[in-house]
Amino acid sequence: MTTTSFTTAARASACALGALSLAFSAACTAPSSQAVDTGVPGGRPSSAVRAPGDPAIPERQTARFPDGWRLPAGTRATFAPEVMAVSNSPEASAAAAEIMRAGGNAVDAAVALGFALAVSWPEAGNIGGGGYTVVRMADGRTAAIDYREVAPLAATRNMYLDENGKLTDKSIYGHLASGVPGAVAGLNALLERYGTMPLSRVMQPAIKLARDGFVVDTALAGSIERASKMLLRFQAQSPFTPGGKPLAAGARLVQPDLARTLEAIAAQGPSAFYSGWIADSLTGEMQRGGGIITKADLAKYAPVWRAPIRTTYRGYGLLSMPPSSSGGVTTAEALNILEQYPTVPSYGSTQWFHLVGSAYQRAFIDRNAKLGDPAFVQVPLAQLTSKTYAARLKATIADTRATPTRDLEPRMEAAAREPMNTTHYSVVDARGNAVATTTTLNNSWGSGVWVRGAGFMLNDEMDDFAAQPGKPNMFGLVQGEQNAIQPGKRMLSAMSPTIVLDPVDQVLLVVGAAGGPTIITGTSQVILNVIDHRMSLGDAMRAPRVHHQALPDSLTFEAGGVRPAVLDSLRGYGHAMRELRSLVNVNAIMRVKGGWEGQPEPRRSGGAVGY
Ligand code: DON
C-alpha cells in the first residue's frame, strides 16, 4: 500500500485566498492521508528507521499559534514506515515512490522526481534551469552537487543597463534573461555517483507523464493563467496556452515535444541536451529572440561537486548547500547567532521575533556583500560559519531595540518586489539514504521563453546576479560586486536544500524551500521549530513565519501570524513590520517513531507519497 497525501490544488487555491473561516481552515490543512495501491510490486523492509521508543526522537510538544492564524496546530503530516517523497507535485512524488518500489534508492527516486517535475510542475520544475542537491547516504557519505546555471560566455557586466545606465527588465523577461541550464547535467551526475539505476529507467515516469499527459489541477491552471500573457508574448505555440487561451483546470496537459526531448536524454544521456538536436533547438530559440546562449556555452557546461556546509545547532548536525548558493552559509550564520542564547524565547513571543529577525538581518548583510561564485571571487567561508564570529554578531543585538541595517551596513539602498517561484523536493528511502534538492527557473515560468521543438521553459536566472551592484534585484536583494556578472560565472542563489542529523547522527529532517531569499529564513524556521520548540513536522510547517533580509530593513510577517500585542511591542522596539499574506513554500520530511512523516507546504499545493 502506498500512503498518499495531497495538499490538493483546490485546497491550495482556497489557502491562497487566505480566508479565515473554520470550514476553510479545515479544507486547507486536513491531513487527508489516504491509502492508495499504486499496483507497483516490491518494497523493502526498513532497517535504518529506529524502533518505537527511539531516544533520539524526543517527544513533540503541542504548538500554540495566535488566535485566528489560518493553519491550525495539531495536524499530522503523512506517515509512511519505509520511504517518503515530498514535492509540489503529487505526480512527481508518485514517480519517486514508484522508482523506490522498483528497487531504486532515494537518489534514483529523486532524479526520477526531478525529471517528472519538469513535466508536471513546469512553472518551476525544469530541464531549462538549474539547482542544487545535498545527499546523505546511509553509510555516512555526504555530498553536494551544484548545477546552477552560468552566465553565457557573451555576457557582460552591464548587459542589463540601458544607454542611460538604468536597469532594464531584460534580466527577468525574454531570451536574454537565461543562464546556461545545468539541470540535466546535474541530475545525471548525481545519478551516476549515488544512484543504482540507469538514467533510461529513472526517466520513464517523466516520459510517460509528458507523452500521456495528466489532468491539470487548479494550482497549475492558476499558475498558467497568471503567466499566460508572458507565455504568449514569447511563444504562442506552447501547450500551456492552446489557441491563445490558458489551459483550464480539468484539461489534460500533453507535452509531445517534451516527451521527445526526455526520450532523447534517456537514450543518449546529457549529450543529447548539450550538443545534439536539443541544443540546436535551444540555440535556434536564442537566435530567434536575441538571446546569447551558444552551442559553445552548452558544450562547456559542467556541474560541480562540493563539500556540503557542515554546521551544528544545539547538538544537531546540519548539511547544507555551499556557494554558489548562499543558503548553507547564511543559515549557519543565523543559527550560530541564535545558538549564543542559552535559552530560546517561547515561539511567537516578542523576544523570539526580535532575536530571530535580528539574526537573519546580520546573516543577510554578509550574504549580500560577501558571497558569490567561489570560482570567481574569494568567499570568507570559515569566518562566516564560525561560532566565534557569531558571538561577535550576537553582541550587536540589543535586547529590546532593533538595529537599523544602515548602522550595521551603511552602503546599500533597497526596494522590494514579491518573490515568485522555485521548487524543493525531499526523498528518503528505507535504508536511510536522504536527498534534498531545490531547483528553479527563478521566476514562475522563468523567462517566459518556451523552446520551440524541444518543449521546455528557459530560466531567467541572470536576475540573481547583481545586474547593477548596490541596486535591488527582483527579490529586493541588494547585492554587491562579489555577485556582479562575469561570463561563465554562477549567479548567487538562496536555495538551501538541507539535511538535519540528530545527536546520534541519523537523518532527522530533509528540508528546503522556494521563495527567493525567504528560502533561507523559511527553511531554517522549520528546523528551529523542530529543534527549539519540539514541534511536530505538521506544526513546524504550519507555524507563522518571519523574514528579514537586511534590506529592505523590515521584519516581514504573515498576516494573522503575530499576536497584536507582540506586533505593538516589535514596533516599539523599532522594527518596521511588513505584512505579507504568506511566506515561503517549504517541503519537508522528518523521521518519527517507526518511519517518516512527509509534509508538503500547507500554504500551497503538493504531494507526500510513501509506503
Ligand atoms: O536561486 C535563487 O535564490 C532564486 N533564483 C530562487 C527563486 C525563487 O525561489 C523564486 N520563488 N519562489
Coordinates of C-alpha atoms and ligand atoms in Angstrom, one line a residue:
M1 CA 0.0 0.0 0.0
T2 CA 1.2 3.5 -0.7
T3 CA 0.3 6.3 1.6
T4 CA -0.5 9.4 -0.3
S5 CA -1.4 12.8 1.0
F6 CA -2.1 15.6 -1.5
T7 CA -2.4 19.1 -0.4
T8 CA -4.9 19.3 -3.2
A9 CA -4.9 22.2 -5.7
A10 CA -8.4 23.2 -4.8
R11 CA -7.4 23.4 -1.2
A12 CA -4.3 25.2 -2.1
S13 CA -6.2 27.8 -4.1
A14 CA -8.5 28.3 -1.1
C15 CA -5.5 28.7 1.1
A16 CA -4.1 31.2 -1.3
L17 CA -7.2 33.3 -0.7
G18 CA -6.3 33.5 2.9
A19 CA -9.9 33.1 4.1
L20 CA -10.2 32.5 7.8
S21 CA -13.5 30.6 8.2
L22 CA -13.3 27.4 10.1
A23 CA -14.5 25.2 7.3
F24 CA -12.0 26.7 5.1
S25 CA -9.2 26.2 7.6
A26 CA -10.0 22.6 7.8
A27 CA -10.0 22.4 4.0
C28 CA -6.6 24.0 3.9
T29 CA -5.0 21.7 6.3
A30 CA -6.8 18.4 6.8
P31 CA -4.2 15.6 6.7
S32 CA -6.2 13.6 4.1
S33 CA -4.0 10.6 4.4
Q34 CA -5.4 8.0 2.0
A35 CA -4.1 4.6 1.3
V36 CA -3.7 4.2 -2.4
D37 CA -2.5 1.0 -4.0
T38 CA -0.3 2.0 -6.9
G39 CA 0.0 -1.5 -8.1
V40 CA 3.8 -1.3 -8.2
P41 CA 5.3 -4.6 -6.9
G42 CA 8.2 -4.8 -4.5
G43 CA 9.1 -2.8 -1.4
R44 CA 11.8 -3.5 1.2
P45 CA 11.8 -3.8 5.0
S46 CA 13.0 -0.8 6.9
S47 CA 16.4 -1.1 8.5
A48 CA 17.6 2.5 9.1
V49 CA 14.4 3.7 10.8
R50 CA 14.7 3.1 14.5
A51 CA 12.2 1.2 16.6
P52 CA 9.5 2.9 18.6
G53 CA 10.9 4.4 21.8
D54 CA 14.0 5.7 20.0
P55 CA 15.6 8.1 22.5
A56 CA 17.0 10.1 19.6
I57 CA 13.5 11.3 18.7
P58 CA 12.4 13.4 21.7
E59 CA 8.7 13.8 22.3
R60 CA 7.0 16.6 20.4
Q61 CA 5.1 19.3 22.2
T62 CA 1.9 20.8 21.0
A63 CA 2.4 24.2 19.4
R64 CA 0.2 27.2 20.1
F65 CA -0.4 29.7 17.3
P66 CA -2.1 33.1 17.5
D67 CA -5.9 33.1 17.6
G68 CA -7.1 33.4 14.0
W69 CA -4.0 32.0 12.4
R70 CA -5.3 30.2 9.4
L71 CA -3.4 26.9 9.8
P72 CA -4.3 25.0 12.9
A73 CA -1.8 23.4 15.2
G74 CA -2.1 19.7 15.8
T75 CA -2.5 18.5 12.2
R76 CA -0.4 15.4 11.5
A77 CA 1.8 15.1 8.4
T78 CA 1.6 12.0 6.2
F79 CA 3.2 8.9 7.8
A80 CA 4.9 6.0 6.0
P81 CA 7.1 3.4 7.6
E82 CA 9.7 2.9 4.9
V83 CA 10.1 5.6 2.2
M84 CA 8.8 9.1 1.6
A85 CA 8.9 11.7 -1.2
V86 CA 7.5 15.2 -0.9
S87 CA 7.3 17.8 -3.6
N88 CA 5.0 20.4 -5.1
S89 CA 3.6 17.9 -7.5
P90 CA 1.7 14.7 -6.4
E91 CA 2.5 13.1 -9.8
A92 CA 6.2 13.8 -9.3
S93 CA 6.2 12.5 -5.7
A94 CA 4.5 9.3 -7.0
A95 CA 7.2 8.9 -9.6
A96 CA 9.8 8.8 -6.8
A97 CA 7.8 6.2 -4.8
E98 CA 7.4 4.1 -8.0
I99 CA 11.1 4.0 -8.5
M100 CA 11.8 3.0 -4.9
R101 CA 9.1 0.3 -5.2
A102 CA 11.0 -1.0 -8.2
G103 CA 14.2 -1.3 -6.1
G104 CA 15.8 2.1 -6.6
N105 CA 17.3 4.1 -3.8
A106 CA 16.5 7.6 -2.7
V107 CA 18.9 9.1 -5.3
D108 CA 17.3 7.1 -8.1
A109 CA 13.9 8.3 -6.9
A110 CA 15.0 11.9 -6.5
V111 CA 16.3 12.0 -10.1
A112 CA 13.1 10.5 -11.3
L113 CA 11.2 13.1 -9.3
G114 CA 13.3 15.9 -10.7
F115 CA 12.6 15.0 -14.3
A116 CA 8.9 14.3 -13.5
L117 CA 8.6 17.8 -12.0
A118 CA 9.8 19.3 -15.3
V119 CA 6.7 17.8 -16.8
S120 CA 4.1 18.1 -14.0
W121 CA 5.2 21.4 -12.3
P122 CA 6.5 23.3 -15.3
E123 CA 6.4 26.7 -13.7
A124 CA 9.5 25.7 -11.6
G125 CA 10.4 22.0 -12.2
N126 CA 12.7 22.1 -15.2
I127 CA 15.4 21.0 -17.6
G128 CA 15.9 24.5 -18.7
G129 CA 17.1 25.8 -15.3
G130 CA 19.4 24.6 -12.6
G131 CA 19.6 23.6 -8.9
Y132 CA 21.4 22.1 -6.0
T133 CA 21.2 18.7 -4.3
V134 CA 22.5 17.7 -0.9
V135 CA 22.9 13.9 -0.3
R136 CA 23.4 11.9 2.9
M137 CA 23.8 8.2 2.2
A138 CA 23.0 5.7 4.9
D139 CA 26.7 4.7 5.0
G140 CA 27.6 8.2 6.2
R141 CA 28.8 9.6 2.9
T142 CA 27.7 13.2 2.2
A143 CA 27.9 15.3 -0.9
A144 CA 26.5 18.4 -2.5
I145 CA 26.2 19.0 -6.2
D146 CA 25.9 22.4 -7.8
Y147 CA 24.2 22.5 -11.2
R148 CA 23.4 26.2 -11.1
E149 CA 23.2 28.0 -14.4
V150 CA 26.2 30.0 -15.5
A151 CA 26.3 33.3 -17.3
P152 CA 26.8 32.8 -21.1
L153 CA 30.3 33.5 -22.5
A154 CA 29.0 36.6 -24.2
A155 CA 27.5 38.0 -21.0
T156 CA 28.9 41.4 -19.8
R157 CA 28.7 43.2 -16.5
N158 CA 26.4 46.0 -17.8
M159 CA 24.3 43.9 -20.2
Y160 CA 21.0 44.8 -18.5
L161 CA 21.6 48.6 -18.3
D162 CA 20.1 50.9 -20.9
E163 CA 22.1 53.8 -22.5
N164 CA 21.4 56.0 -19.5
G165 CA 22.7 53.4 -17.1
K166 CA 19.3 52.4 -15.9
L167 CA 18.4 48.8 -15.2
T168 CA 16.0 47.2 -17.8
D169 CA 13.8 44.2 -17.2
K170 CA 15.8 42.1 -19.7
S171 CA 17.3 40.0 -16.8
I172 CA 13.8 38.9 -16.0
Y173 CA 11.8 38.5 -19.2
G174 CA 12.8 37.1 -22.6
H175 CA 15.7 35.4 -24.3
L176 CA 18.5 37.5 -22.7
A177 CA 17.4 36.5 -19.2
S178 CA 18.7 32.9 -19.3
G179 CA 21.8 31.4 -17.8
V180 CA 23.2 28.2 -19.4
P181 CA 20.9 25.4 -18.0
G182 CA 22.5 22.9 -15.6
A183 CA 19.7 20.6 -14.5
V184 CA 20.2 17.8 -17.0
A185 CA 23.9 17.5 -16.4
G186 CA 23.5 17.8 -12.6
L187 CA 20.8 15.2 -12.2
N188 CA 22.7 12.8 -14.4
A189 CA 26.0 13.3 -12.4
L190 CA 24.1 12.7 -9.2
L191 CA 22.6 9.5 -10.5
E192 CA 25.9 8.2 -11.8
R193 CA 27.6 8.7 -8.5
Y194 CA 25.0 7.8 -5.9
G195 CA 22.2 6.1 -7.8
T196 CA 21.8 2.4 -8.7
M197 CA 19.6 2.6 -11.8
P198 CA 20.3 3.8 -15.4
L199 CA 19.1 7.2 -16.5
S200 CA 16.8 5.5 -19.0
R201 CA 15.0 3.7 -16.2
V202 CA 14.5 6.6 -13.8
M203 CA 13.3 8.9 -16.6
Q204 CA 10.4 6.6 -17.5
P205 CA 7.8 8.1 -15.2
A206 CA 8.6 11.6 -16.6
I207 CA 8.4 10.5 -20.2
K208 CA 5.1 8.8 -19.6
L209 CA 3.7 11.9 -17.9
A210 CA 4.8 14.1 -20.8
R211 CA 3.6 11.6 -23.5
D212 CA 0.3 10.5 -22.0
G213 CA -0.4 13.8 -20.2
F214 CA -2.1 14.4 -16.8
V215 CA -5.0 16.4 -15.6
V216 CA -4.3 20.0 -14.8
D217 CA -5.4 20.9 -11.3
T218 CA -6.5 24.3 -10.1
A219 CA -3.0 25.1 -8.8
L220 CA -1.4 24.6 -12.2
A221 CA -4.3 26.2 -14.0
G222 CA -4.0 29.3 -11.8
S223 CA -0.3 29.4 -12.4
I224 CA -0.7 29.1 -16.2
E225 CA -3.4 31.8 -16.1
R226 CA -1.2 34.2 -14.2
A227 CA 1.7 33.6 -16.6
S228 CA -0.3 33.4 -19.8
K229 CA 0.4 37.0 -21.0
M230 CA 4.1 36.4 -20.6
L231 CA 3.9 32.9 -22.2
L232 CA 2.0 34.2 -25.2
R233 CA 4.4 37.2 -25.6
F234 CA 7.4 35.0 -26.2
Q235 CA 6.0 31.8 -27.6
A236 CA 2.4 31.3 -28.8
Q237 CA 2.8 27.6 -29.5
S238 CA 3.4 26.2 -26.1
P239 CA 0.9 23.5 -24.9
F240 CA 0.1 25.7 -21.9
T241 CA -1.9 28.2 -24.0
P242 CA -3.6 26.2 -26.8
G243 CA -5.3 28.5 -29.2
G244 CA -4.1 31.5 -27.2
K245 CA -6.1 30.5 -24.1
P246 CA -4.6 29.4 -20.8
L247 CA -5.2 25.7 -20.2
A248 CA -8.1 25.3 -17.6
A249 CA -8.3 23.1 -14.6
G250 CA -9.6 19.6 -15.6
A251 CA -7.9 19.8 -19.1
R252 CA -5.3 17.2 -19.9
L253 CA -1.8 18.6 -20.4
V254 CA 0.1 16.5 -23.0
Q255 CA 3.6 17.6 -24.0
P256 CA 4.8 15.6 -27.0
D257 CA 7.8 17.8 -27.7
L258 CA 9.0 17.5 -24.2
A259 CA 8.4 13.7 -24.3
R260 CA 10.6 13.5 -27.3
T261 CA 13.3 15.6 -25.6
L262 CA 13.2 13.4 -22.5
E263 CA 13.3 10.3 -24.6
A264 CA 16.5 11.5 -26.3
I265 CA 18.1 12.4 -23.0
A266 CA 17.1 9.0 -21.5
A267 CA 18.6 7.2 -24.5
Q268 CA 21.7 9.2 -25.1
G269 CA 22.4 10.9 -21.8
P270 CA 23.1 14.6 -21.2
S271 CA 25.0 14.9 -24.5
A272 CA 21.6 14.9 -26.3
F273 CA 20.8 18.1 -24.4
Y274 CA 24.2 19.8 -24.5
S275 CA 25.3 19.0 -28.1
G276 CA 22.6 17.2 -30.0
W277 CA 19.3 18.4 -31.7
I278 CA 18.0 19.7 -28.4
A279 CA 21.0 22.1 -28.2
D280 CA 20.2 23.1 -31.7
S281 CA 16.6 23.9 -30.7
L282 CA 17.8 25.9 -27.7
T283 CA 20.3 28.0 -29.7
G284 CA 17.8 28.4 -32.5
E285 CA 15.4 29.8 -30.0
M286 CA 18.1 32.2 -28.8
Q287 CA 18.7 33.4 -32.3
R288 CA 15.1 34.0 -32.9
G289 CA 14.7 36.1 -29.8
G290 CA 18.0 37.9 -29.4
G291 CA 19.5 35.6 -26.7
I292 CA 23.2 34.9 -26.4
I293 CA 23.5 31.3 -25.3
T294 CA 25.5 29.4 -27.9
K295 CA 26.5 25.8 -28.6
A296 CA 29.9 26.6 -27.1
D297 CA 28.1 27.6 -23.8
L298 CA 26.2 24.4 -23.8
A299 CA 29.2 22.2 -24.6
K300 CA 31.2 23.9 -21.8
Y301 CA 28.6 23.4 -19.0
A302 CA 29.7 21.2 -16.1
P303 CA 28.1 20.6 -12.7
V304 CA 30.4 20.9 -9.7
W305 CA 30.7 18.5 -6.7
R306 CA 31.2 20.4 -3.5
A307 CA 31.6 19.6 0.2
P308 CA 28.4 20.5 2.0
I309 CA 28.4 23.2 4.6
R310 CA 28.5 21.3 7.9
T311 CA 27.4 23.1 11.0
T312 CA 25.8 22.3 14.3
Y313 CA 22.9 23.7 16.1
R314 CA 22.4 22.8 19.8
G315 CA 23.8 19.3 19.3
Y316 CA 22.1 18.6 15.9
G317 CA 24.1 18.4 12.7
L318 CA 23.3 20.4 9.5
L319 CA 24.4 19.6 6.0
S320 CA 23.5 22.3 3.5
M321 CA 24.5 23.9 0.2
P322 CA 27.8 25.9 -0.1
P323 CA 28.4 28.7 -2.6
S324 CA 27.4 29.3 -5.4
S325 CA 24.4 29.2 -3.2
S326 CA 24.2 31.4 -0.1
G327 CA 21.8 29.0 1.5
G328 CA 24.1 27.0 3.7
V329 CA 26.4 29.8 4.8
T330 CA 23.6 32.2 5.7
T331 CA 21.6 29.5 7.5
A332 CA 24.7 28.5 9.5
E333 CA 25.5 32.1 10.4
A334 CA 21.9 32.9 11.6
L335 CA 21.7 29.7 13.6
N336 CA 25.1 30.2 15.1
I337 CA 24.0 33.7 16.3
L338 CA 20.8 32.2 17.8
E339 CA 22.8 29.4 19.5
Q340 CA 24.7 32.1 21.5
Y341 CA 21.5 32.5 23.5
P342 CA 21.4 29.8 26.2
T343 CA 17.6 29.7 26.3
V344 CA 15.2 30.2 23.5
P345 CA 12.3 32.6 23.9
S346 CA 9.0 30.9 23.5
Y347 CA 7.8 30.6 20.0
G348 CA 5.8 33.6 18.7
S349 CA 6.8 35.9 21.6
T350 CA 8.1 39.4 21.0
Q351 CA 11.6 38.3 22.0
W352 CA 11.5 35.3 19.7
F353 CA 10.6 37.5 16.7
H354 CA 13.2 40.1 17.6
L355 CA 16.1 37.7 18.1
V356 CA 15.3 35.5 15.1
G357 CA 14.8 38.6 12.8
S358 CA 17.9 40.3 14.1
A359 CA 20.0 37.1 13.5
Y360 CA 18.7 36.9 9.9
Q361 CA 19.3 40.6 9.3
R362 CA 23.0 40.2 10.3
A363 CA 23.5 37.0 8.3
F364 CA 21.9 38.6 5.2
I365 CA 24.2 41.6 5.4
D366 CA 27.1 39.3 5.0
R367 CA 25.3 37.2 2.4
N368 CA 24.5 40.2 0.2
A369 CA 28.0 41.7 0.3
K370 CA 30.5 38.8 0.7
L371 CA 29.1 35.8 -1.2
G372 CA 29.5 34.9 -4.8
D373 CA 30.7 32.1 -7.1
P374 CA 33.9 30.8 -5.4
A375 CA 35.4 30.1 -8.9
F376 CA 35.5 33.9 -9.4
V377 CA 35.6 35.6 -6.0
Q378 CA 37.1 35.0 -2.6
V379 CA 34.5 33.9 -0.1
P380 CA 35.3 34.1 3.6
L381 CA 33.5 30.8 4.4
A382 CA 35.4 29.8 7.5
Q383 CA 34.8 33.2 9.1
L384 CA 31.1 33.4 8.2
T385 CA 30.3 30.0 9.6
S386 CA 32.4 30.2 12.8
K387 CA 30.9 30.3 16.2
T388 CA 33.3 33.0 17.4
Y389 CA 32.2 35.3 14.6
A390 CA 28.6 34.6 15.6
A391 CA 29.4 35.5 19.1
R392 CA 30.6 38.9 17.9
L393 CA 27.5 39.5 15.9
K394 CA 25.3 38.4 18.8
A395 CA 26.9 41.2 20.8
T396 CA 25.5 43.7 18.4
I397 CA 21.9 42.7 19.1
A398 CA 20.3 44.9 21.7
D399 CA 17.7 43.1 23.9
T400 CA 14.8 45.4 23.2
R401 CA 15.8 47.5 20.2
A402 CA 16.0 46.8 16.5
T403 CA 19.3 47.9 14.9
P404 CA 18.8 49.7 11.6
T405 CA 20.6 47.9 8.8
R406 CA 22.2 51.2 7.7
D407 CA 24.0 51.2 11.1
L408 CA 25.3 47.7 10.5
E409 CA 26.0 48.1 6.8
P410 CA 25.6 51.6 5.5
R411 CA 26.4 51.2 1.8
M412 CA 23.2 49.9 0.2
E413 CA 19.7 51.1 -0.7
A414 CA 16.6 49.0 -1.2
A415 CA 13.3 48.4 -2.7
A416 CA 11.2 45.2 -2.6
R417 CA 9.3 43.1 -5.1
E418 CA 7.4 39.9 -4.3
P419 CA 9.1 36.5 -4.7
M420 CA 7.8 34.2 -7.5
N421 CA 8.6 30.5 -7.8
T422 CA 11.1 27.7 -7.4
T423 CA 10.5 24.2 -6.0
H424 CA 12.0 21.9 -3.4
Y425 CA 11.8 18.1 -3.0
S426 CA 12.9 15.8 -0.3
V427 CA 13.2 12.0 -0.6
V428 CA 14.2 9.3 1.9
D429 CA 14.4 5.5 1.5
A430 CA 14.1 2.6 3.8
R431 CA 17.9 2.4 4.3
G432 CA 18.1 6.0 5.5
N433 CA 19.5 7.5 2.3
A434 CA 18.3 11.1 2.1
V435 CA 18.2 13.6 -0.8
A436 CA 17.3 17.3 -0.6
T437 CA 17.0 19.1 -3.9
T438 CA 16.0 22.6 -4.8
T439 CA 15.6 23.6 -8.4
T440 CA 14.3 26.6 -10.2
L441 CA 13.7 28.7 -13.3
N442 CA 13.8 31.7 -10.9
N443 CA 10.5 33.4 -11.7
S444 CA 7.5 31.2 -12.2
W445 CA 7.8 30.1 -15.8
G446 CA 11.3 31.5 -15.9
S447 CA 12.0 34.0 -18.7
G448 CA 8.7 33.1 -20.4
V449 CA 10.5 31.5 -23.3
W450 CA 9.5 28.0 -24.3
V451 CA 11.9 26.3 -26.6
R452 CA 10.1 25.5 -29.8
G453 CA 10.5 21.9 -30.9
A454 CA 12.1 20.8 -27.6
G455 CA 9.2 21.7 -25.4
F456 CA 10.7 23.2 -22.2
M457 CA 10.8 26.5 -20.4
L458 CA 14.0 28.6 -20.0
N459 CA 15.1 30.2 -16.8
D460 CA 15.6 33.9 -16.0
E461 CA 18.3 33.2 -13.6
M462 CA 20.5 36.1 -14.8
D463 CA 18.5 38.3 -12.5
D464 CA 20.1 36.6 -9.5
F465 CA 23.3 38.4 -10.3
A466 CA 23.8 42.0 -9.1
A467 CA 22.9 43.3 -12.5
Q468 CA 23.9 46.7 -11.0
P469 CA 25.8 46.2 -7.8
G470 CA 24.1 48.1 -5.0
K471 CA 20.7 48.2 -6.7
P472 CA 17.9 45.7 -5.8
N473 CA 17.0 42.7 -7.9
M474 CA 13.6 41.1 -8.4
F475 CA 13.6 40.0 -4.7
G476 CA 14.7 43.4 -3.4
L477 CA 18.1 41.8 -2.6
V478 CA 20.7 44.5 -2.7
Q479 CA 24.0 42.7 -3.6
G480 CA 27.5 43.7 -4.2
E481 CA 30.5 43.4 -6.5
Q482 CA 31.1 39.8 -5.5
N483 CA 28.0 38.8 -7.4
A484 CA 28.5 41.1 -10.4
I485 CA 28.0 39.5 -13.9
Q486 CA 31.0 37.7 -15.5
P487 CA 31.0 35.2 -18.3
G488 CA 30.9 31.6 -17.1
K489 CA 30.1 32.7 -13.5
R490 CA 27.3 31.2 -11.4
M491 CA 24.9 33.8 -10.0
L492 CA 24.4 33.7 -6.2
S493 CA 21.4 31.7 -5.1
A494 CA 19.5 31.4 -1.8
M495 CA 18.5 27.8 -2.4
S496 CA 19.0 25.8 0.8
P497 CA 18.5 22.1 0.4
T498 CA 19.3 20.9 3.9
I499 CA 19.6 17.6 5.8
V500 CA 19.5 17.7 9.6
L501 CA 21.1 14.9 11.6
D502 CA 20.1 14.2 15.2
P503 CA 22.6 14.0 18.0
V504 CA 23.2 10.3 17.2
D505 CA 23.9 11.2 13.6
Q506 CA 20.8 9.8 12.0
V507 CA 18.8 11.7 9.4
L508 CA 16.1 13.8 11.3
L509 CA 14.9 16.3 8.7
V510 CA 15.2 16.7 4.9
V511 CA 14.0 20.2 4.1
G512 CA 14.2 23.1 1.7
A513 CA 12.0 25.7 0.0
A514 CA 11.1 28.0 -2.7
G515 CA 10.7 31.8 -2.3
G516 CA 13.9 33.7 -3.2
P517 CA 15.6 35.0 -0.1
T518 CA 12.8 33.7 2.1
I519 CA 14.0 30.2 1.2
I520 CA 16.8 30.7 3.8
T521 CA 14.5 32.0 6.6
G522 CA 11.6 29.6 5.9
T523 CA 13.8 26.5 5.8
S524 CA 15.7 27.4 8.9
Q525 CA 12.5 28.2 10.8
V526 CA 11.2 24.7 10.2
I527 CA 14.5 23.5 11.6
L528 CA 14.2 25.9 14.6
N529 CA 10.6 24.9 15.3
V530 CA 11.6 21.2 15.4
I531 CA 14.8 21.6 17.5
D532 CA 14.0 24.5 19.7
H533 CA 10.2 24.2 20.1
R534 CA 9.9 20.4 19.8
M535 CA 7.1 20.9 17.3
S536 CA 5.8 18.0 15.2
L537 CA 6.5 18.4 11.5
G538 CA 2.9 19.3 10.8
D539 CA 3.1 22.2 13.3
A540 CA 6.6 23.2 12.4
M541 CA 5.4 23.7 8.8
R542 CA 2.2 25.5 9.8
A543 CA 3.7 27.9 12.3
P544 CA 3.6 31.5 11.2
R545 CA 6.9 32.6 9.6
V546 CA 9.0 35.7 9.7
H547 CA 11.7 37.1 7.3
H548 CA 14.5 39.7 7.4
Q549 CA 17.0 40.1 4.6
A550 CA 18.7 43.3 5.8
L551 CA 17.4 45.4 3.0
P552 CA 14.6 46.3 2.8
D553 CA 15.1 47.0 6.5
S554 CA 11.9 45.4 7.7
L555 CA 10.7 42.4 9.6
T556 CA 8.2 40.7 7.3
F557 CA 5.5 38.5 8.8
E558 CA 2.5 36.6 7.7
A559 CA -1.0 38.1 8.0
G560 CA -2.6 36.8 11.2
G561 CA 0.7 35.2 12.3
V562 CA 1.7 37.7 15.0
R563 CA -0.4 38.4 18.1
P564 CA -1.5 42.1 18.2
A565 CA 0.3 42.8 21.5
V566 CA 3.5 41.3 20.1
L567 CA 3.2 43.4 16.9
D568 CA 2.9 46.5 19.0
S569 CA 5.9 45.6 21.1
L570 CA 8.0 44.8 18.0
R571 CA 7.1 48.2 16.5
G572 CA 8.1 49.7 19.9
Y573 CA 11.5 48.0 19.5
G574 CA 11.8 49.9 16.2
H575 CA 11.2 47.1 13.8
A576 CA 9.5 48.2 10.5
M577 CA 6.8 45.5 10.4
R578 CA 5.8 44.4 6.9
E579 CA 2.8 42.2 6.4
L580 CA 2.5 39.7 3.6
R581 CA -0.3 37.2 3.1
S582 CA 2.1 34.2 3.0
L583 CA 5.8 33.5 3.2
V584 CA 7.7 30.6 1.6
N585 CA 7.0 27.3 0.0
V586 CA 8.7 24.5 2.1
N587 CA 8.6 20.8 1.5
A588 CA 9.9 18.5 4.3
I589 CA 10.3 15.0 5.6
M590 CA 11.0 14.2 9.3
R591 CA 12.0 10.9 10.9
V592 CA 9.4 9.9 13.5
K593 CA 9.0 6.7 15.6
G594 CA 8.6 3.8 13.2
G595 CA 9.1 5.7 10.0
W596 CA 8.9 9.1 8.3
E597 CA 6.4 11.9 8.1
G598 CA 6.2 14.0 4.9
Q599 CA 4.6 17.4 4.7
P600 CA 4.2 19.4 1.5
E601 CA 3.7 23.1 2.0
P602 CA 0.3 23.7 3.7
R603 CA 0.1 27.2 2.2
R604 CA 0.4 25.8 -1.4
S605 CA -0.1 22.6 -3.3
G606 CA 1.9 19.4 -3.3
G607 CA 2.0 15.8 -2.5
A608 CA 3.7 13.5 0.1
V609 CA 3.8 9.9 -1.2
G610 CA 5.3 7.0 0.7
Y611 CA 4.9 3.4 1.8
Ligands
DON1 O1 18.3 30.9 -6.7 C1 17.6 31.7 -6.1 O2 17.9 32.1 -4.9 C2 16.4 32.2 -6.8 N1 16.5 32.0 -8.2 C3 15.2 31.4 -6.2 C4 14.0 32.0 -6.8 C5 12.8 31.6 -6.1 O3 12.8 30.9 -5.1 C6 11.5 32.1 -6.6 N2 10.5 31.7 -5.8 N3 9.7 31.3 -5.2

